[in-house]
C-alpha atoms as an extended CHARMM CRD file, in Angstrom:
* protein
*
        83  EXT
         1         1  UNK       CA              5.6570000000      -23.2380000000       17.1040000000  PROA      1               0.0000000000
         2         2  UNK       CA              3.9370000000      -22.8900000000       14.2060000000  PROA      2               0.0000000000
         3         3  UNK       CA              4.6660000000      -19.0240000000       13.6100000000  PROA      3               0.0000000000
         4         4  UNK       CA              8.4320000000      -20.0650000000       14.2950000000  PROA      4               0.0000000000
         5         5  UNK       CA             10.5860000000      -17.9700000000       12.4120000000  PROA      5               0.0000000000
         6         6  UNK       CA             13.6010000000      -19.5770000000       11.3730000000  PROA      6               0.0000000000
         7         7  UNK       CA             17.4380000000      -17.8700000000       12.4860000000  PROA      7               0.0000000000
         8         8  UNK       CA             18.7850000000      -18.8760000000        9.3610000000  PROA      8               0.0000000000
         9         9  UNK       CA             16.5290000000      -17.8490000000        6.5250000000  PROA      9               0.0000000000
        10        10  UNK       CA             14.2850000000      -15.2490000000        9.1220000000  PROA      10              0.0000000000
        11        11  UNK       CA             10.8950000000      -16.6760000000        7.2420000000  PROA      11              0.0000000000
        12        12  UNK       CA              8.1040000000      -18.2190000000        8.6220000000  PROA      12              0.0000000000
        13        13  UNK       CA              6.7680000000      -22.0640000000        7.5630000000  PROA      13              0.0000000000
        14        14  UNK       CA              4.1640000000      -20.0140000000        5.6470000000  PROA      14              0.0000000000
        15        15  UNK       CA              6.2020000000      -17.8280000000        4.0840000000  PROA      15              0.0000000000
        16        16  UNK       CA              8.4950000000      -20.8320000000        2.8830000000  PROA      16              0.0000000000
        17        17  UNK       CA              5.6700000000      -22.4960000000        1.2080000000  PROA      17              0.0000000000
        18        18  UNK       CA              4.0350000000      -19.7540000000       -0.3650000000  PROA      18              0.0000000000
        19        19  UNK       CA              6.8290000000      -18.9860000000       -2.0020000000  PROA      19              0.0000000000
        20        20  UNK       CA              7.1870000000      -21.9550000000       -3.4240000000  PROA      20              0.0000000000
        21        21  UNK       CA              3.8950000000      -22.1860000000       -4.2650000000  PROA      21              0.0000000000
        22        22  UNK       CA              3.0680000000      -25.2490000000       -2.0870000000  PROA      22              0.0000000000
        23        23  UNK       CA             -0.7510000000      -24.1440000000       -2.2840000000  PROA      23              0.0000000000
        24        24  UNK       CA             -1.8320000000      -27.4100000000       -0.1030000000  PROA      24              0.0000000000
        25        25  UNK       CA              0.6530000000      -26.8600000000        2.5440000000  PROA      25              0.0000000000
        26        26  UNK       CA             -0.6200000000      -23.0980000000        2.5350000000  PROA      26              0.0000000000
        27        27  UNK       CA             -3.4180000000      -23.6910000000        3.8150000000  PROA      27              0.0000000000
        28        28  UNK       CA             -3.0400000000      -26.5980000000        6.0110000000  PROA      28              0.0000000000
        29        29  UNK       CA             -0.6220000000      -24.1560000000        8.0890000000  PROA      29              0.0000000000
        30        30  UNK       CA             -3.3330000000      -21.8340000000        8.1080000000  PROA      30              0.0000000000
        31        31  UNK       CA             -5.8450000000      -24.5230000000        9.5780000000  PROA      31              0.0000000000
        32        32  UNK       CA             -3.2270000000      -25.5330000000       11.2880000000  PROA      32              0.0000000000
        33        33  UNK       CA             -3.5900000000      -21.2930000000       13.1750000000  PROA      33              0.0000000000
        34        34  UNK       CA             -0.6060000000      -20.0440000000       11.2660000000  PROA      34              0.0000000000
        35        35  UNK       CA             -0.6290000000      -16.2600000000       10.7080000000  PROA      35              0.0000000000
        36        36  UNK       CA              0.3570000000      -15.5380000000        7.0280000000  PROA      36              0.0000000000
        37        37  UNK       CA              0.8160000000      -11.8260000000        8.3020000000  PROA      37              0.0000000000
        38        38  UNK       CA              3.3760000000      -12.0550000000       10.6710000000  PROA      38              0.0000000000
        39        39  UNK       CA              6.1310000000      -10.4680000000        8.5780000000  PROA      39              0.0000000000
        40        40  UNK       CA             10.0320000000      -11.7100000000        7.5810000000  PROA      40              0.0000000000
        41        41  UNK       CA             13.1900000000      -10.0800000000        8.5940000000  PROA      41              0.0000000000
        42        42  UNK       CA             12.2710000000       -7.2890000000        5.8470000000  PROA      42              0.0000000000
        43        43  UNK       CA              8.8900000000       -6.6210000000        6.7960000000  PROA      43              0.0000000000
        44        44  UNK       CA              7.4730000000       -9.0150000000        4.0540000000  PROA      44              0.0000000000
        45        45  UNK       CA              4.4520000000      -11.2350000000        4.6080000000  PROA      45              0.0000000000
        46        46  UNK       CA              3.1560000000      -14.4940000000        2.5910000000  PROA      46              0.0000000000
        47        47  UNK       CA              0.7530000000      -12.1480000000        1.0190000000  PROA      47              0.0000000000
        48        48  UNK       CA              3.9320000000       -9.9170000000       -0.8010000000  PROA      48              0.0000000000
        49        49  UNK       CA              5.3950000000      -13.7510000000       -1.6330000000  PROA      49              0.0000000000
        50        50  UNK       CA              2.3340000000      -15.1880000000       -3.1040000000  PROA      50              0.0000000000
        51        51  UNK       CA              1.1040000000      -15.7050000000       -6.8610000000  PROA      51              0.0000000000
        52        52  UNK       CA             -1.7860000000      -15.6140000000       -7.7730000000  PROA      52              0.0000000000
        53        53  UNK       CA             -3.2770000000      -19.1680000000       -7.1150000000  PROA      53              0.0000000000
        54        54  UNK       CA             -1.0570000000      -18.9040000000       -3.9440000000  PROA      54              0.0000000000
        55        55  UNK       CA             -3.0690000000      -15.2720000000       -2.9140000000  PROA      55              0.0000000000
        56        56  UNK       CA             -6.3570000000      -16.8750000000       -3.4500000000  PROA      56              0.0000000000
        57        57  UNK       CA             -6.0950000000      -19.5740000000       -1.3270000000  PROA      57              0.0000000000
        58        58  UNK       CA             -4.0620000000      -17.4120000000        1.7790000000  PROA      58              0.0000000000
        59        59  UNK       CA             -7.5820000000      -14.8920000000        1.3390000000  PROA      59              0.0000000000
        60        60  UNK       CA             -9.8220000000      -18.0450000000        1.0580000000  PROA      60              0.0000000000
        61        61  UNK       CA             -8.2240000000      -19.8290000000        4.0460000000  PROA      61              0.0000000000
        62        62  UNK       CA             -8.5880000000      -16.2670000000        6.2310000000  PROA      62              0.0000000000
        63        63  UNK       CA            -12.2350000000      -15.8310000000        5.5620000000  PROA      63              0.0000000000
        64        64  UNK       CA            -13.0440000000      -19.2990000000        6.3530000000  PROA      64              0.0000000000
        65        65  UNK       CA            -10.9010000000      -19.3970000000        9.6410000000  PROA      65              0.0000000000
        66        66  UNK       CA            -12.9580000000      -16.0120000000       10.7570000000  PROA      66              0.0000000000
        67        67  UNK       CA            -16.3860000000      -17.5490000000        9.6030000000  PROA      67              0.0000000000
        68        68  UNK       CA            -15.1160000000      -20.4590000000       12.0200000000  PROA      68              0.0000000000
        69        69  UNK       CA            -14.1350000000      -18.4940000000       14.8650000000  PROA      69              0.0000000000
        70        70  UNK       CA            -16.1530000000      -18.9590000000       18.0180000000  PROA      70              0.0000000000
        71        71  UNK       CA            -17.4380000000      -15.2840000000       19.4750000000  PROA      71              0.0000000000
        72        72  UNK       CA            -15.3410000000      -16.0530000000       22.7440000000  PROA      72              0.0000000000
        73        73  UNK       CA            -15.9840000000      -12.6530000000       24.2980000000  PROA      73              0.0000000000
        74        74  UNK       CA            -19.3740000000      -13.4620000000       24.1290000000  PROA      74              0.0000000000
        75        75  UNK       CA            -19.1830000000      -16.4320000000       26.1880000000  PROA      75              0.0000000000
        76        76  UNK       CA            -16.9120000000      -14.2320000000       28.9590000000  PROA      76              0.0000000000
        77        77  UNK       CA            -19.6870000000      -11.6980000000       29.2390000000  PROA      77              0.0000000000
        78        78  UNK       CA            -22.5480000000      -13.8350000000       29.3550000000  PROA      78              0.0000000000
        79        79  UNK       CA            -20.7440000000      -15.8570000000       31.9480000000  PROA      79              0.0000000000
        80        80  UNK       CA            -20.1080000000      -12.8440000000       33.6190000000  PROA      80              0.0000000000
        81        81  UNK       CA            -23.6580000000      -11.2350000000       33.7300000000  PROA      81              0.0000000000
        82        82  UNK       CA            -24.7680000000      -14.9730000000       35.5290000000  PROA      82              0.0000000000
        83        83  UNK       CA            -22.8080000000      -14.5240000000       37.6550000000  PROA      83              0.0000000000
């Protein structure tokens, strides 16, 4: 699982590497469908963890995994109204 959140640190692979600044890995976990706002054992996400460089690539990564996004509910209703 890519969200896994580990028993003995209670972070996320995301959360590990942002805040160590691993700005590649970042957002190859993200491309990869990790969720940078699932939150730690103290309600932290990668966002509170990240530095500067690190923030601009979690915000570039989310906009260009929702420009990618297919519209799937579309695609259920128009299979729906053919039917």
């Amino acid at each position: 699982y890519i969200d896994f959140i580990s028993f003995n640190l209670w972070v996320t692979p995301i959360i590990i590497a942002t805040r160590k600044g691993y700005n590649v890995i970042v957002a190859e976990l993200i491309r990869a469908g990790a969720d940078p706002k699932k939150k730690d054992l103290i309600g932290q996400t990668a966002f509170e963890y990240a530095n500067a460089k690190t923030l601009a690539v979690l915000n570039y990564e989310m906009s260009a995994s929702e420009e990618h996004k297919e519209p799937i509910e579309e695609e259920e209703e128009d299979k729906d109204e053919d039917a």
